[in-house]
CSV table of C-alpha atoms and ligand atoms in Angstrom, one decimal:
chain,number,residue,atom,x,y,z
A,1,UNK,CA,-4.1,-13.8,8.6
A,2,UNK,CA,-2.0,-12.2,5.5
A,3,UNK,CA,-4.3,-11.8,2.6
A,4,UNK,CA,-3.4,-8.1,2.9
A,5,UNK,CA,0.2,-8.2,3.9
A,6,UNK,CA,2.6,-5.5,2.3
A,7,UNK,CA,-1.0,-3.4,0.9
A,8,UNK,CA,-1.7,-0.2,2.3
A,9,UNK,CA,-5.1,0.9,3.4
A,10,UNK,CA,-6.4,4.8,4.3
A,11,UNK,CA,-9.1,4.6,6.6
A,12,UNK,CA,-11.0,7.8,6.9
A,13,UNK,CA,-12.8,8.6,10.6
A,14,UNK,CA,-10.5,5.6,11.9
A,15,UNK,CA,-10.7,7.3,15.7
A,16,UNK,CA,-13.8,6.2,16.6
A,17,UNK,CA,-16.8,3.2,16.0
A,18,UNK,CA,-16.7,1.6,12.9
A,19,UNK,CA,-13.5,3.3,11.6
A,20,UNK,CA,-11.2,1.9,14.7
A,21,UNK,CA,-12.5,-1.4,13.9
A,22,UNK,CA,-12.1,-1.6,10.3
A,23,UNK,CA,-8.2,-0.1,10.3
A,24,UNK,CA,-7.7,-2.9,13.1
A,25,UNK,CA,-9.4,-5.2,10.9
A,26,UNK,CA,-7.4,-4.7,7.9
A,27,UNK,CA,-3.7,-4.5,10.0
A,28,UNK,CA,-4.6,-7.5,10.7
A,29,UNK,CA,-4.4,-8.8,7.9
A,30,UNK,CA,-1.1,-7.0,7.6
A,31,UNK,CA,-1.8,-3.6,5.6
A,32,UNK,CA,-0.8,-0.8,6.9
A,33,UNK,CA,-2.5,2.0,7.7
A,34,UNK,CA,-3.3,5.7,7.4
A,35,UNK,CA,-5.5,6.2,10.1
A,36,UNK,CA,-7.7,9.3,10.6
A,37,UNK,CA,-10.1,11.3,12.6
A,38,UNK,CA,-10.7,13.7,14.8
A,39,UNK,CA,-10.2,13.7,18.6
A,40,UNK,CA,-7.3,14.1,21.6
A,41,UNK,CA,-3.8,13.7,20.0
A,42,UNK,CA,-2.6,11.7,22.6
A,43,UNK,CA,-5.5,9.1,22.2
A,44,UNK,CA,-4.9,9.0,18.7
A,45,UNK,CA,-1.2,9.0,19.2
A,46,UNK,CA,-2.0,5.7,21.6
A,47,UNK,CA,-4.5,4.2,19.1
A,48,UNK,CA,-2.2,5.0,16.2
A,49,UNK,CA,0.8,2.9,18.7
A,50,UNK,CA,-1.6,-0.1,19.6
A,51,UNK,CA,-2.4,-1.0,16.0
A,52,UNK,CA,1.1,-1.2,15.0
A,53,UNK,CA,2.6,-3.2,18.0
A,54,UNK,CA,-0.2,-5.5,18.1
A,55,UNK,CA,-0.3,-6.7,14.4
A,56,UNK,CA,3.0,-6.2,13.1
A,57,UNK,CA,2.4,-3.6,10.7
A,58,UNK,CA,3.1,0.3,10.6
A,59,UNK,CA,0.5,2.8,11.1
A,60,UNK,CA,0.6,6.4,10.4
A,61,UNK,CA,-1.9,9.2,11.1
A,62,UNK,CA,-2.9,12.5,9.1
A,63,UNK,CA,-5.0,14.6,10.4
A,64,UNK,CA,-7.3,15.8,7.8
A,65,UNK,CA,-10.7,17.6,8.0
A,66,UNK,CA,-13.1,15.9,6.1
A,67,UNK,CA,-14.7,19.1,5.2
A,68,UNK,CA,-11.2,19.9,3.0
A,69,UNK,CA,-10.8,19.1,-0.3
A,70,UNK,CA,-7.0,20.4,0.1
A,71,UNK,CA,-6.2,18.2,2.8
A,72,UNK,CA,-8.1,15.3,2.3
A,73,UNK,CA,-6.0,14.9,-1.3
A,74,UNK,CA,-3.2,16.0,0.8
A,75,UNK,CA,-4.0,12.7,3.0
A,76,UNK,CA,-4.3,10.5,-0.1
A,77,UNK,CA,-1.0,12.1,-1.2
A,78,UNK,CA,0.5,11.5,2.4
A,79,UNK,CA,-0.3,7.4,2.2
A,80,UNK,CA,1.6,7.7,-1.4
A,81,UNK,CA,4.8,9.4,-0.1
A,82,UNK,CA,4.7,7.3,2.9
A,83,UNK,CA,4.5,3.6,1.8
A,84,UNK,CA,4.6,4.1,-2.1
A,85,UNK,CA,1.4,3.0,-2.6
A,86,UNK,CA,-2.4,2.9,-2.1
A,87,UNK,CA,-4.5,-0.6,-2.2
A,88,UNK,CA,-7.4,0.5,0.1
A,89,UNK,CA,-9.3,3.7,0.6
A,90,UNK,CA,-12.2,3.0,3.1
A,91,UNK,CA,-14.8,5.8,3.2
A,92,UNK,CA,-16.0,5.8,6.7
A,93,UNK,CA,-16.1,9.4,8.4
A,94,UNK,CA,-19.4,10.2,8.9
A,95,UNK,CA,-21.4,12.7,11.1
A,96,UNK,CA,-25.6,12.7,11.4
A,97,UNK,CA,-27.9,15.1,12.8
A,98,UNK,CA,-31.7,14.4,13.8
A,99,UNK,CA,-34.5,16.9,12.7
A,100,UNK,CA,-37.8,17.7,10.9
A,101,UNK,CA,-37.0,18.7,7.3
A,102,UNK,CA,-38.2,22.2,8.4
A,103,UNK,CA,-36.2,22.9,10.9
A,104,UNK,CA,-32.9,21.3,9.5
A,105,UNK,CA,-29.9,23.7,10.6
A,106,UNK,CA,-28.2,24.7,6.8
A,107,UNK,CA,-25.2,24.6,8.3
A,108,UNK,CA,-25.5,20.7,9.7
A,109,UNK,CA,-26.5,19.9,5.9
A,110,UNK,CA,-23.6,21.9,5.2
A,111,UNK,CA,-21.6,19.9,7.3
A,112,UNK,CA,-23.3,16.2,6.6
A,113,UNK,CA,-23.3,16.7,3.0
A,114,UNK,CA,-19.6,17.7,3.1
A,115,UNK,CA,-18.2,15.2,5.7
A,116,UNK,CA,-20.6,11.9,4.3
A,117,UNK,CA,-20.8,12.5,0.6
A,118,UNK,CA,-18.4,14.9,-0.9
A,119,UNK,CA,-15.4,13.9,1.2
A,120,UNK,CA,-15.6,10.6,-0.8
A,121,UNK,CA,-15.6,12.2,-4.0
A,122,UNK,CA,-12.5,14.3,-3.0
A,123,UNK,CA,-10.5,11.2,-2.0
A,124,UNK,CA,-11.5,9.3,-4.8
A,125,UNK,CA,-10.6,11.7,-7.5
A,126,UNK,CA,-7.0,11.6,-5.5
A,127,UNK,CA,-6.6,7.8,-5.2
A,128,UNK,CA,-7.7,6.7,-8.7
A,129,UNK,CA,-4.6,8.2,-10.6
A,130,UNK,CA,-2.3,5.9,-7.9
A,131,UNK,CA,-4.5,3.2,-7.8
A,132,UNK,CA,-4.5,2.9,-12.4
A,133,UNK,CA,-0.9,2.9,-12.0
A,134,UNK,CA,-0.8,0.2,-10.1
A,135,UNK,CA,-3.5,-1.2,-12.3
A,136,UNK,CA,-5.2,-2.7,-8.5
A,137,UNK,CA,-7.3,-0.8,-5.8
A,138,UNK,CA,-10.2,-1.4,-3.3
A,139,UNK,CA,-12.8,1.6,-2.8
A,140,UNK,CA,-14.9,0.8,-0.5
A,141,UNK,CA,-17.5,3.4,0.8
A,142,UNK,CA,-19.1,2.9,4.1
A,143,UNK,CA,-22.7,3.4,3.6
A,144,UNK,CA,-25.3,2.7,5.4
A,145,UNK,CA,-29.0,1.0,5.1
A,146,UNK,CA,-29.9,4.5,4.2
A,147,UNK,CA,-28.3,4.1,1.5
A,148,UNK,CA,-31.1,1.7,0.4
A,149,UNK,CA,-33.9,3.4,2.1
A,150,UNK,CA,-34.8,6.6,4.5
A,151,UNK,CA,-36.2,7.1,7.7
A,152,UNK,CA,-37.8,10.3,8.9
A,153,UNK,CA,-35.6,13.5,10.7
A,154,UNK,CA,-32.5,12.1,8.6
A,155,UNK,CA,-32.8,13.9,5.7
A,156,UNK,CA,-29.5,14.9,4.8
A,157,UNK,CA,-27.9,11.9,5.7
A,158,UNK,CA,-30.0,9.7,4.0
A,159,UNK,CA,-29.5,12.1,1.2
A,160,UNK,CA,-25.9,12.0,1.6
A,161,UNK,CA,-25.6,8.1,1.7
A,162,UNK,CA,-28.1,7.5,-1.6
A,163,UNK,CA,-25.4,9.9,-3.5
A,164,UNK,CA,-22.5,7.7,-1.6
A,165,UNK,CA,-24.2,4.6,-3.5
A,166,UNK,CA,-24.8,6.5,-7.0
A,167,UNK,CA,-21.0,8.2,-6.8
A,168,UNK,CA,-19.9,4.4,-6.3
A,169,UNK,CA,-21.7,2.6,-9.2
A,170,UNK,CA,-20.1,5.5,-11.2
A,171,UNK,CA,-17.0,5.2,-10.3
A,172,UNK,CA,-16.7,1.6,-10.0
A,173,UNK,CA,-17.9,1.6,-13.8
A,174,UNK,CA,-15.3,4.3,-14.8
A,175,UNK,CA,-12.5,2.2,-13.3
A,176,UNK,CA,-13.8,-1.6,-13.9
A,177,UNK,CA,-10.9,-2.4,-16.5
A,178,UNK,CA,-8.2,-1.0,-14.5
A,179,UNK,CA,-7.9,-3.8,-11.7
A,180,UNK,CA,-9.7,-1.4,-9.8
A,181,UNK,CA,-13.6,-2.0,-8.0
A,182,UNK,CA,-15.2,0.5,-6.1
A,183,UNK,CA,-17.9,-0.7,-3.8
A,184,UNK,CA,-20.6,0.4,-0.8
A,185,UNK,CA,-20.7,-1.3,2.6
A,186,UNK,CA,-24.6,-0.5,4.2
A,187,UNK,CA,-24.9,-1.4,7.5
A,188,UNK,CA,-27.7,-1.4,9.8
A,189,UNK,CA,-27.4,-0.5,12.7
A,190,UNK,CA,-24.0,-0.3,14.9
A,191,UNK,CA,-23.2,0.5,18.7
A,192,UNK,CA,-20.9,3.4,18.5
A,193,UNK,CA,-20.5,6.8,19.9
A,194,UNK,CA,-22.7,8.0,16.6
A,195,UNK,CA,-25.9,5.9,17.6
A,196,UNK,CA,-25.5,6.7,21.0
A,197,UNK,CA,-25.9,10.0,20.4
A,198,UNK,CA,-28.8,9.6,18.4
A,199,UNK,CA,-30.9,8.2,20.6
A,200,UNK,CA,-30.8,11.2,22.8
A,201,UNK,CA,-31.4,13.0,19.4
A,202,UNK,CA,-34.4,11.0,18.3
A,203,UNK,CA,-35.6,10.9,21.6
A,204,UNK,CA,-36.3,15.1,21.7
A,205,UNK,CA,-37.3,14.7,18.1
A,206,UNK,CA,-40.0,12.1,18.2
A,207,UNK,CA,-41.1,13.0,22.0
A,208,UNK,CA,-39.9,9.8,23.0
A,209,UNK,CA,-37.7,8.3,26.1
A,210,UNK,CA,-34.6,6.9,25.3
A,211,UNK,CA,-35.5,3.3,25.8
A,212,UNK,CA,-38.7,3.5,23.9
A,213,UNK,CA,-36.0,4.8,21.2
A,214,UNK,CA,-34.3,1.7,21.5
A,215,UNK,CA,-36.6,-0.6,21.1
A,216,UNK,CA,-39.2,1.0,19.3
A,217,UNK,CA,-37.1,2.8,16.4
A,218,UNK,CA,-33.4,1.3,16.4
A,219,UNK,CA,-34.5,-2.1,16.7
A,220,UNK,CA,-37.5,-2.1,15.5
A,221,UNK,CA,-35.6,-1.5,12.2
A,222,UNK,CA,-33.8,-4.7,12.2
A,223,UNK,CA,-35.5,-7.8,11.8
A,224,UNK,CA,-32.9,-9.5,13.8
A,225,UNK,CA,-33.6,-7.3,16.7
A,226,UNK,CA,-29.6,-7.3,17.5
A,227,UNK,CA,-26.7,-4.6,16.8
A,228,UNK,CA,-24.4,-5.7,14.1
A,229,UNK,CA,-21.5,-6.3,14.8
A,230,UNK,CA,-18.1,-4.8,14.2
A,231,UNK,CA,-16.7,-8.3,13.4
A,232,UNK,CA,-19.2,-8.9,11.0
A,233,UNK,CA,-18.4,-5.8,8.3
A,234,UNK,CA,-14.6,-6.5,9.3
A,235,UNK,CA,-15.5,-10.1,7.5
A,236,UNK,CA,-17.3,-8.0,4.5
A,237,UNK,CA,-14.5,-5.2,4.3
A,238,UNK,CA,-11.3,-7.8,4.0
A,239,UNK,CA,-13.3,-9.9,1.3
A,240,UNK,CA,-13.8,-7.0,-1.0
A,241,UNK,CA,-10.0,-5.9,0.0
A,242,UNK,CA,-8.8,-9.2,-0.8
A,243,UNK,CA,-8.3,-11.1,-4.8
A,244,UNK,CA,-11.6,-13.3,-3.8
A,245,UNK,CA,-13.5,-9.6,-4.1
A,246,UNK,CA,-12.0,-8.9,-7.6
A,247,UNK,CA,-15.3,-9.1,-9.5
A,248,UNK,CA,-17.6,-7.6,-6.8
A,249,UNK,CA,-18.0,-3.9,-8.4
A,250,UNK,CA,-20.3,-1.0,-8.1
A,251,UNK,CA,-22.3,-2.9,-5.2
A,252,UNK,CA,-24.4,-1.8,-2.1
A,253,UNK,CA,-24.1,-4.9,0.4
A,254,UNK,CA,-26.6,-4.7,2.4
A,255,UNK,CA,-25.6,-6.0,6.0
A,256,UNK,CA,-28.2,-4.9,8.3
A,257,UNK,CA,-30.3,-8.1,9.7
A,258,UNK,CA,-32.6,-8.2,6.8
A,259,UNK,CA,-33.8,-4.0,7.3
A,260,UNK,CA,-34.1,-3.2,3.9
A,261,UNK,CA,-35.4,-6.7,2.4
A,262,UNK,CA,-38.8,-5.4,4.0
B,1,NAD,P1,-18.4,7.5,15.1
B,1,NAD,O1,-19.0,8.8,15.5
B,1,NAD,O2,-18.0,6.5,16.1
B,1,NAD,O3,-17.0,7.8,14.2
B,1,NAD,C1,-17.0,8.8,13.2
B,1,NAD,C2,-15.6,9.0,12.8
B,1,NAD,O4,-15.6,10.1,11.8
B,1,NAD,C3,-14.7,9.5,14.0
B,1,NAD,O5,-13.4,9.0,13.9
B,1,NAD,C4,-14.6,11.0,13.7
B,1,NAD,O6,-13.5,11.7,14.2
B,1,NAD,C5,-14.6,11.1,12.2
B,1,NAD,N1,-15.0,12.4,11.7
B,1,NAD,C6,-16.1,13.1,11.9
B,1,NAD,N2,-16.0,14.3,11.3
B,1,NAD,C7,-14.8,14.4,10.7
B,1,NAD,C8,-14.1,15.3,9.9
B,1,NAD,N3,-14.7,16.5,9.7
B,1,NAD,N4,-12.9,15.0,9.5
B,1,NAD,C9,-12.3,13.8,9.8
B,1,NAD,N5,-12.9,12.9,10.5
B,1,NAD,C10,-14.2,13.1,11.0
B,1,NAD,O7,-19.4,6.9,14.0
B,1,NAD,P2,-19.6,5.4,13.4
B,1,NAD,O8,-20.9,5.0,13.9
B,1,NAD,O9,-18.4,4.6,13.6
B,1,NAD,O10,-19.8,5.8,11.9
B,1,NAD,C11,-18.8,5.5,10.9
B,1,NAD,C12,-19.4,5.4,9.5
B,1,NAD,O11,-20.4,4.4,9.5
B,1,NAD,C13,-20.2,6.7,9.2
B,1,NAD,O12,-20.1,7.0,7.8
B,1,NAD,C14,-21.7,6.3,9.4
B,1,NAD,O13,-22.6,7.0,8.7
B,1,NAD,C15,-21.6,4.8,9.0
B,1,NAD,N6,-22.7,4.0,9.6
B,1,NAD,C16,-22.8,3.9,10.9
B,1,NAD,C17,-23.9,3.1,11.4
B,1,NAD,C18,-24.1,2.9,12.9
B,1,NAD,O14,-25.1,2.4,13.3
B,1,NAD,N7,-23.2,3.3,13.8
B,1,NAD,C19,-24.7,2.4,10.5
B,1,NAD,C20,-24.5,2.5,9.2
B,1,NAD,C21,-23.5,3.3,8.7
């Protein structure tokens, strides 16, 4: 399990859900890793620990806000100074918020738009310089099916992942010749702390109990009537990393039980 030995990854919103898994994912395969998130220094501090004594590599953390251009190119920068290089930069910090269009809060489309969209374009426009120098680089954005297609009350997150997908086919056709792809990962959906949350949300918004929720909006989504798993991107994430993924570019891989073939 080396195909990624000696790279270096940056894994944005690496504390939690998909993030956690994905950093673990590509240490071990033997990158290391910036890690990053929000959430209880210790915990992080443990998480941070973990990865690097149980795959061999060495893990760092910076703390940036997503909502900062300044110190989310000050992150890119920090993976840079650190290991002297950048081969990964997974987009994967991601926030949602559940209401009718005519009631959306501003200031949580503010704060989607910012954390799920522009956060990539901030950390892109940092890695691409380091990345052409090194004439290789893997930027994967982690999507979602609504990416592909919306669903009602999630208006500026589906917003927000559609420009995900268009920044990516732009970028990955700015930077084809430079050994560089850029690429989108849309999931359906996943168990983490995110969707748990929004089935309380969905629940208030659509009058609904929280196991009607379930079964009647999550799953009902997926023709596979399962979660997918964390294992599953991890196999889609380390391909695209890897040489094998050098001519995938300016994709959205759709891994989400067959959702948005309907
Ligand atoms: P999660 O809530 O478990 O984790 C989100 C991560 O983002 C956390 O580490 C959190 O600290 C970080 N984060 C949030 N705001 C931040 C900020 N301002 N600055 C820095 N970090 C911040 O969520 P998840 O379900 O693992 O989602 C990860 C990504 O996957 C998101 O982009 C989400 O849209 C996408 N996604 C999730 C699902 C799903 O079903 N869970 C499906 C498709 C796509």
């Amino acid at each position: 399990m080396t195909q990624l030995k000696g790279h270096v990854s940056i894994v944005t919103g690496s504390t939690s859900g998909i993030g956690q898994a994905m950093a673990k994912a590509l240490a071990k395969q033997g990158s290391n890793i910036v890690i990053n998130g929000l959430g209880d220094q210790a915990k992080i501090e443990e998480e941070r620990a973990q990865i690097a004594a149980e795959f061999g590599v060495q893990v760092k953390y910076h703390g940036a806000d997503m909502t900062k251009p300044d110190e989310i190119a000050d992150m890119v920068g920090f993976a840079k100074r650190e290991f002297g290089r950048l081969d990964v930069l997974l987009n994967n910090a991601g926030v949602q918020f559940v209401s009718p269009i005519e009631e959306f809060p501003i200031d949580k489309w503010n704060q989607i738009i910012a954390i799920n969209l522009s956060s990539a374009f901030h950390s892109i426009r940092a890695a691409v310089p380091i990345m052409k120098e090194q004439n290789r680089g893997r930027i994967i954005n982690l999507a979602s099916a609504h990416a592909l297609v919306a669903s009602p009350f999630k208006g500026a997150y589906v917003a927000a992942k559609h420009g995900v997908l268009g920044l990516t086919k732009t970028v990955a056709l700015e930077v084809a010749t430079h050994g560089i792809t850029c690429n989108a990962i849309c999931p359906g959906y996943v168990k983490t702390p995110l969707v748990e949350s929004q089935i309380a949300d969905t629940a208030k918004a659509r009058g609904m109990t929280p196991d009607q929720v379930m079964k009647d909006v999550i799953l009902a989504a997926q023709p596979t009537k399962k979660f997918v798993e964390f294992d599953e991107i991890a196999g889609l994430l380390v391909y695209l990393a890897s040489d094998a993924g050098a001519s995938v570019n300016g994709a959205g891989l759709a891994i989400d039980g067959g959702w948005t073939a309907a």
